[in-house]
Every structure is written in C-alpha cells, then in structure tokens.
Amino acid sequence: MWSGERLELDGYLERIGLGGELRPDLATLRAVQRAHIAAVPFENLDVLLGRPVALDLASIEGKLVRGGRGGYCYEQNSLLAAALERIGFEVAGRGARNRTRGDALLPVTHAVLVVTVDGEPWLVDAGFGANGPTEPVPLRPGAEVTQGAWDFGVAEEPEGVLVLRTRRTPGAPHSPGAADPRVGAGGEPWRDLYAFAPQRLYPVDFVLMNHWSSTHPSSFFTGRLVVMRPGPSRRLALVDRELVRWLPDGAEERSAVVPGELIGLLDREFGIRLPERDAAELVRILPAG
C-alpha cells in the first residue's frame, strides 16, 4: 500500500540516524518516529517557491532522504509509512481536521497514520509541525502520555471521532483563568490539536488533500513560509518573518527574522541547507510576505 518494498531502507535509516535491530514492535515504532522527527524538519518551501509537491516514493526519497530537505504532513507521513511497512508494521492512513486555529471549521487536510502493534492501534504522526507528538500515542479514548515537557491525550466525540489533545506537563506554568472542564491535575488546560474519523484513507487520498493544501488560496501553506520542529525540550516555529520558541517552563520567545538572517537560521535551527539559487529566491520572496 505504501510502496515499502521499494524504499531504500538503509538510506532512510542513515538519514534519521537510527541503527540496531528493527522489529515490528512498540520499541522500534517509538525509536523510528522519534528519530525521524529529530532529523527531518517540517517545511513548505517548495509550495512557497511555486513548485509541485510530488508524493510518489521516489520523489519523496530524493527530497527528504537524499536531498536533506524536509516536508509537510503528506510527504513526512508517506515516507514514514513506507519505512514502517518495510519493517513489517500494519499501517493505515487517516484524514484529520485541524483545530488549532480558533473556532473556524477547517477542511480535513491533515494526514496521519494509525499503526497496529500486537492488535492495538497507535496514532503515529511525523507531520504536524511544532505542536505534534514525537512518539506514538495509544489510540484509545482517555489515553494520556507524557513526551518530554508535553502531555498528549485522546478524547472521543460522537460518531466515533477521536481528538488528539495536548498540554504542558503538570507543574509547568499555565495561563491564569483557564477555567476549562478539560483541565488536568496539573492545572494546564488541554488544547485540541486535531480530530479524525475512523475512515481509512489511502495514498491516493493524500494526493487529493496535498493538491488543495499546496495550491488553494485558502490553504495555510500557500504564500506563507512555514518551517517547524517539535522536540522533547523545546519547539520551534518559523512563520513568515517570525521565529517562535516554546520552552518547558512556559516561556514563549518571539523574534523577528530579517531576510539576511533567513538562510543561516534555516541551517542552524532546522538543518535545512538550500542550493544557492533556491536560497536567493527565498530571500527575495520573504520581504513581500
């Protein structure tokens, strides 16, 4: 289903810096997702540069593995699905509705994976940018896991809809006045990240969603620079000309990025090194927003 038999597994493992024995068990699943997210940044540079985003495995390997680039959810999770399938996991796709942008009802455009291990489903997602989980999340209502300085939980809504939520770990500073019925023991309110139905999606569905996300004027990714990296101790987001750092102690650091600093910042903070021509074009586009 995910072209895992055609994946150059050794090249992928070298790209994410992972070695050792690989088996279709939970320990391997955790290790692969953690290493993938640490090595491959979330970014939409091709969309901003007016280039098509191809989802065939050869194109994704050329860009994310051999090219040292990153990508957004369709690329990230298609590559991860191929690797997990090659290792021997049972992998299925899902389509999610983003809930991080206020009360607006957004279309189903986020691609996630459900991986079954010993009969139990796990949510696996390498493509939700700065807010996403860095390890698998048990896909059962009421489940909660701690990943570094952040908690993730799963709630259930009518019609079998599951919601991924997050909060800072108990004890971290939280917003005063957050009188929310979903507040946990640590006082930090749960925030919805995205919601998804149990319907299985396939690679061809990712292609359809990718077309909307990379071309539609209402998409968050068209006409806007988006580069992100989650992590256990800090989370980074570069959106247009602003860099945001979220820290475990509750601090949020914001700084403006001038065009002359952009290329060095992409290399230093996100591990993205662009050819000279692409770098020049990106610097030219940035001031225009």
CSV table of N, CA, C and O in Angstrom, one decimal, residues 193-267:
chain,number,residue,atom,x,y,z
A,193,LEU,N,-5.7,19.5,19.2
A,193,LEU,CA,-4.9,19.7,18.0
A,193,LEU,C,-5.6,19.4,16.8
A,193,LEU,O,-5.6,20.1,15.8
A,194,TYR,N,-6.2,18.2,16.7
A,194,TYR,CA,-6.9,17.8,15.5
A,194,TYR,C,-7.9,16.6,15.8
A,194,TYR,O,-7.7,16.0,16.9
A,195,ALA,N,-8.9,16.5,15.0
A,195,ALA,CA,-9.9,15.4,15.1
A,195,ALA,C,-10.0,14.6,13.9
A,195,ALA,O,-9.8,15.1,12.8
A,196,PHE,N,-10.2,13.3,14.0
A,196,PHE,CA,-10.3,12.5,12.8
A,196,PHE,C,-11.3,11.3,13.0
A,196,PHE,O,-11.5,10.8,14.1
A,197,ALA,N,-12.0,10.9,12.0
A,197,ALA,CA,-12.9,9.9,12.0
A,197,ALA,C,-12.2,8.5,11.7
A,197,ALA,O,-11.1,8.5,11.3
A,198,PRO,N,-12.9,7.4,12.0
A,198,PRO,CA,-12.2,6.1,11.8
A,198,PRO,C,-12.1,5.7,10.3
A,198,PRO,O,-11.5,4.6,10.1
A,199,GLN,N,-12.5,6.5,9.4
A,199,GLN,CA,-12.5,6.1,8.0
A,199,GLN,C,-11.0,5.9,7.5
A,199,GLN,O,-10.2,6.8,7.7
A,200,ARG,N,-10.7,4.8,6.9
A,200,ARG,CA,-9.3,4.5,6.4
A,200,ARG,C,-9.1,5.3,5.1
A,200,ARG,O,-9.9,5.4,4.2
A,201,LEU,N,-7.9,6.0,5.0
A,201,LEU,CA,-7.5,6.7,3.8
A,201,LEU,C,-6.3,6.0,3.2
A,201,LEU,O,-5.6,5.2,3.9
A,202,TYR,N,-6.1,6.2,1.9
A,202,TYR,CA,-5.1,5.6,1.1
A,202,TYR,C,-4.1,6.6,0.5
A,202,TYR,O,-4.5,7.8,0.5
A,203,PRO,N,-3.0,6.2,0.0
A,203,PRO,CA,-2.1,7.2,-0.6
A,203,PRO,C,-2.8,8.1,-1.6
A,203,PRO,O,-2.4,9.3,-1.7
A,204,VAL,N,-3.7,7.6,-2.4
A,204,VAL,CA,-4.4,8.4,-3.4
A,204,VAL,C,-5.2,9.5,-2.7
A,204,VAL,O,-5.3,10.7,-3.3
A,205,ASP,N,-5.7,9.3,-1.5
A,205,ASP,CA,-6.4,10.4,-0.8
A,205,ASP,C,-5.4,11.4,-0.3
A,205,ASP,O,-5.8,12.6,-0.3
A,206,PHE,N,-4.2,11.0,0.1
A,206,PHE,CA,-3.2,12.0,0.4
A,206,PHE,C,-2.9,12.9,-0.8
A,206,PHE,O,-2.7,14.1,-0.6
A,207,VAL,N,-2.9,12.4,-2.0
A,207,VAL,CA,-2.6,13.2,-3.2
A,207,VAL,C,-3.7,14.2,-3.4
A,207,VAL,O,-3.4,15.4,-3.7
A,208,LEU,N,-5.0,13.9,-3.1
A,208,LEU,CA,-6.0,14.9,-3.3
A,208,LEU,C,-5.9,16.0,-2.2
A,208,LEU,O,-6.0,17.2,-2.6
A,209,MET,N,-5.7,15.6,-1.0
A,209,MET,CA,-5.5,16.7,0.1
A,209,MET,C,-4.3,17.5,-0.2
A,209,MET,O,-4.3,18.7,0.1
A,210,ASN,N,-3.2,16.9,-0.7
A,210,ASN,CA,-2.0,17.6,-1.0
A,210,ASN,C,-2.2,18.7,-2.0
A,210,ASN,O,-1.7,19.8,-2.0
A,211,HIS,N,-3.0,18.3,-3.0
A,211,HIS,CA,-3.3,19.3,-4.1
A,211,HIS,C,-4.0,20.6,-3.5
A,211,HIS,O,-3.6,21.7,-3.9
A,212,TRP,N,-5.0,20.4,-2.7
A,212,TRP,CA,-5.6,21.5,-2.1
A,212,TRP,C,-4.6,22.3,-1.2
A,212,TRP,O,-4.6,23.6,-1.3
A,213,SER,N,-3.9,21.6,-0.4
A,213,SER,CA,-3.0,22.3,0.6
A,213,SER,C,-1.9,23.1,-0.1
A,213,SER,O,-1.4,24.1,0.4
A,214,SER,N,-1.5,22.6,-1.3
A,214,SER,CA,-0.3,23.3,-2.0
A,214,SER,C,-0.7,24.3,-3.0
A,214,SER,O,0.1,25.0,-3.5
A,215,THR,N,-2.0,24.4,-3.3
A,215,THR,CA,-2.5,25.3,-4.4
A,215,THR,C,-3.6,26.2,-4.0
A,215,THR,O,-3.8,27.3,-4.6
A,216,HIS,N,-4.5,25.8,-3.1
A,216,HIS,CA,-5.7,26.6,-2.9
A,216,HIS,C,-5.3,27.9,-2.1
A,216,HIS,O,-4.5,27.9,-1.2
A,217,PRO,N,-5.9,29.0,-2.5
A,217,PRO,CA,-5.6,30.3,-1.9
A,217,PRO,C,-6.0,30.3,-0.4
A,217,PRO,O,-5.4,31.2,0.4
A,218,SER,N,-6.9,29.5,0.1
A,218,SER,CA,-7.3,29.4,1.5
A,218,SER,C,-6.4,28.6,2.3
A,218,SER,O,-6.5,28.5,3.5
A,219,SER,N,-5.5,27.9,1.7
A,219,SER,CA,-4.6,27.0,2.4
A,219,SER,C,-3.6,27.8,3.3
A,219,SER,O,-3.1,28.8,2.8
A,220,PHE,N,-3.3,27.2,4.5
A,220,PHE,CA,-2.3,27.9,5.3
A,220,PHE,C,-0.9,27.9,4.7
A,220,PHE,O,-0.1,28.7,5.1
A,221,PHE,N,-0.7,27.0,3.7
A,221,PHE,CA,0.7,26.8,3.2
A,221,PHE,C,1.0,27.6,1.9
A,221,PHE,O,2.1,27.6,1.5
A,222,THR,N,0.0,28.2,1.3
A,222,THR,CA,0.2,29.0,0.1
A,222,THR,C,0.5,30.4,0.4
A,222,THR,O,-0.2,31.1,1.2
A,223,GLY,N,1.6,30.9,-0.1
A,223,GLY,CA,2.0,32.3,0.1
A,223,GLY,C,2.6,32.6,1.4
A,223,GLY,O,2.6,33.8,1.9
A,224,ARG,N,3.0,31.6,2.2
A,224,ARG,CA,3.5,31.8,3.5
A,224,ARG,C,4.6,30.8,3.8
A,224,ARG,O,4.6,29.6,3.5
A,225,LEU,N,5.7,31.3,4.4
A,225,LEU,CA,6.8,30.5,4.8
A,225,LEU,C,6.5,29.8,6.1
A,225,LEU,O,6.1,30.4,7.1
A,226,VAL,N,6.6,28.4,6.1
A,226,VAL,CA,6.3,27.7,7.3
A,226,VAL,C,7.4,26.6,7.5
A,226,VAL,O,7.5,25.7,6.7
A,227,VAL,N,8.1,26.7,8.6
A,227,VAL,CA,9.2,25.8,9.0
A,227,VAL,C,9.0,25.5,10.4
A,227,VAL,O,9.0,26.4,11.2
A,228,MET,N,9.0,24.2,10.8
A,228,MET,CA,8.8,23.9,12.2
A,228,MET,C,9.6,22.7,12.7
A,228,MET,O,10.0,21.9,11.8
A,229,ARG,N,9.8,22.6,14.0
A,229,ARG,CA,10.4,21.4,14.5
A,229,ARG,C,10.0,21.2,16.0
A,229,ARG,O,10.2,22.0,16.8
A,230,PRO,N,9.3,20.0,16.2
A,230,PRO,CA,9.0,19.7,17.6
A,230,PRO,C,10.1,19.1,18.3
A,230,PRO,O,11.1,18.7,17.6
A,231,GLY,N,10.0,18.9,19.6
A,231,GLY,CA,11.1,18.3,20.3
A,231,GLY,C,10.7,18.1,21.8
A,231,GLY,O,9.7,18.7,22.2
A,232,PRO,N,11.4,17.3,22.5
A,232,PRO,CA,11.0,17.0,23.9
A,232,PRO,C,11.3,18.2,24.9
A,232,PRO,O,10.6,18.3,25.9
A,233,SER,N,12.2,19.0,24.5
A,233,SER,CA,12.6,20.1,25.4
A,233,SER,C,12.2,21.5,24.9
A,233,SER,O,12.1,22.5,25.7
A,234,ARG,N,12.1,21.7,23.6
A,234,ARG,CA,11.6,22.9,23.0
A,234,ARG,C,11.0,22.7,21.7
A,234,ARG,O,11.3,21.7,21.0
A,235,ARG,N,10.2,23.6,21.3
A,235,ARG,CA,9.5,23.5,20.0
A,235,ARG,C,9.7,24.8,19.2
A,235,ARG,O,9.6,25.9,19.8
A,236,LEU,N,10.0,24.7,17.9
A,236,LEU,CA,10.3,25.9,17.1
A,236,LEU,C,9.3,26.0,16.0
A,236,LEU,O,8.9,25.0,15.4
A,237,ALA,N,8.9,27.3,15.7
A,237,ALA,CA,8.1,27.5,14.5
A,237,ALA,C,8.6,28.8,13.9
A,237,ALA,O,8.6,29.9,14.5
A,238,LEU,N,8.9,28.8,12.6
A,238,LEU,CA,9.2,30.0,11.8
A,238,LEU,C,8.0,30.1,10.8
A,238,LEU,O,7.8,29.3,9.9
A,239,VAL,N,7.3,31.2,11.0
A,239,VAL,CA,6.1,31.5,10.1
A,239,VAL,C,6.4,32.9,9.5
A,239,VAL,O,6.4,33.9,10.2
A,240,ASP,N,6.6,32.9,8.2
A,240,ASP,CA,7.0,34.2,7.5
A,240,ASP,C,8.2,34.8,8.2
A,240,ASP,O,9.3,34.2,8.2
A,241,ARG,N,8.1,35.9,8.8
A,241,ARG,CA,9.3,36.6,9.4
A,241,ARG,C,9.4,36.5,10.9
A,241,ARG,O,10.1,37.3,11.5
A,242,GLU,N,8.7,35.6,11.5
A,242,GLU,CA,8.7,35.5,13.0
A,242,GLU,C,9.1,34.1,13.4
A,242,GLU,O,8.5,33.1,13.0
A,243,LEU,N,10.1,34.0,14.3
A,243,LEU,CA,10.5,32.7,14.9
A,243,LEU,C,10.0,32.7,16.3
A,243,LEU,O,10.2,33.6,17.1
A,244,VAL,N,9.3,31.6,16.6
A,244,VAL,CA,8.8,31.4,18.0
A,244,VAL,C,9.4,30.1,18.6
A,244,VAL,O,9.5,29.1,18.0
A,245,ARG,N,9.8,30.3,19.9
A,245,ARG,CA,10.3,29.1,20.6
A,245,ARG,C,9.4,28.9,21.8
A,245,ARG,O,9.2,29.8,22.6
A,246,TRP,N,8.9,27.7,22.0
A,246,TRP,CA,8.1,27.3,23.2
A,246,TRP,C,9.0,26.5,24.1
A,246,TRP,O,9.6,25.5,23.6
A,247,LEU,N,9.2,26.9,25.3
A,247,LEU,CA,10.1,26.2,26.3
A,247,LEU,C,9.3,25.5,27.4
A,247,LEU,O,8.1,25.8,27.7
A,248,PRO,N,9.9,24.5,28.0
A,248,PRO,CA,9.2,23.7,29.0
A,248,PRO,C,8.7,24.5,30.2
A,248,PRO,O,7.7,24.1,30.8
A,249,ASP,N,9.4,25.6,30.5
A,249,ASP,CA,9.0,26.4,31.7
A,249,ASP,C,7.8,27.3,31.4
A,249,ASP,O,7.4,28.1,32.3
A,250,GLY,N,7.2,27.2,30.2
A,250,GLY,CA,6.1,28.0,29.9
A,250,GLY,C,6.5,29.3,29.1
A,250,GLY,O,5.6,30.0,28.6
A,251,ALA,N,7.8,29.5,29.0
A,251,ALA,CA,8.2,30.7,28.3
A,251,ALA,C,7.9,30.6,26.8
A,251,ALA,O,8.0,29.5,26.2
A,252,GLU,N,7.6,31.7,26.2
A,252,GLU,CA,7.4,31.8,24.7
A,252,GLU,C,8.3,32.9,24.2
A,252,GLU,O,8.0,34.1,24.5
A,253,GLU,N,9.3,32.6,23.4
A,253,GLU,CA,10.2,33.6,22.9
A,253,GLU,C,9.9,33.9,21.4
A,253,GLU,O,9.8,33.0,20.6
A,254,ARG,N,9.7,35.1,21.1
A,254,ARG,CA,9.4,35.5,19.7
A,254,ARG,C,10.5,36.5,19.2
A,254,ARG,O,10.9,37.4,20.0
A,255,SER,N,10.9,36.3,18.0
A,255,SER,CA,11.9,37.2,17.4
A,255,SER,C,11.6,37.4,15.9
A,255,SER,O,11.2,36.4,15.3
A,256,ALA,N,11.9,38.6,15.4
A,256,ALA,CA,11.7,38.9,14.0
A,256,ALA,C,13.0,38.4,13.3
A,256,ALA,O,14.1,38.4,13.8
A,257,VAL,N,12.7,37.9,12.0
A,257,VAL,CA,13.8,37.4,11.2
A,257,VAL,C,13.9,38.3,10.0
A,257,VAL,O,13.0,38.5,9.2
A,258,VAL,N,15.1,38.9,9.8
A,258,VAL,CA,15.3,39.8,8.6
A,258,VAL,C,15.8,38.9,7.5
A,258,VAL,O,16.4,37.8,7.7
A,259,PRO,N,15.6,39.3,6.2
A,259,PRO,CA,15.9,38.4,5.1
A,259,PRO,C,17.4,38.0,5.1
A,259,PRO,O,17.7,36.8,4.8
A,260,GLY,N,18.3,38.8,5.5
A,260,GLY,CA,19.7,38.4,5.5
A,260,GLY,C,20.1,37.3,6.5
A,260,GLY,O,21.1,36.7,6.4
A,261,GLU,N,19.2,37.1,7.5
A,261,GLU,CA,19.4,36.1,8.5
A,261,GLU,C,18.8,34.7,8.2
A,261,GLU,O,19.0,33.7,8.8
A,262,LEU,N,17.9,34.7,7.2
A,262,LEU,CA,17.0,33.6,7.0
A,262,LEU,C,17.8,32.3,6.6
A,262,LEU,O,17.5,31.3,7.3
A,263,ILE,N,18.7,32.4,5.7
A,263,ILE,CA,19.3,31.1,5.2
A,263,ILE,C,20.2,30.5,6.3
A,263,ILE,O,20.2,29.3,6.5
A,264,GLY,N,20.9,31.4,7.1
A,264,GLY,CA,21.7,30.8,8.2
A,264,GLY,C,20.8,30.3,9.3
A,264,GLY,O,21.1,29.2,9.9
A,265,LEU,N,19.6,30.9,9.5
A,265,LEU,CA,18.7,30.4,10.5
A,265,LEU,C,18.1,29.0,10.1
A,265,LEU,O,18.0,28.1,11.0
A,266,LEU,N,17.8,28.9,8.8
A,266,LEU,CA,17.3,27.6,8.4
A,266,LEU,C,18.3,26.4,8.6
A,266,LEU,O,17.9,25.3,9.0
A,267,ASP,N,19.5,26.8,8.4
A,267,ASP,CA,20.6,25.8,8.6
A,267,ASP,C,20.8,25.5,10.1
A,267,ASP,O,20.8,24.3,10.5
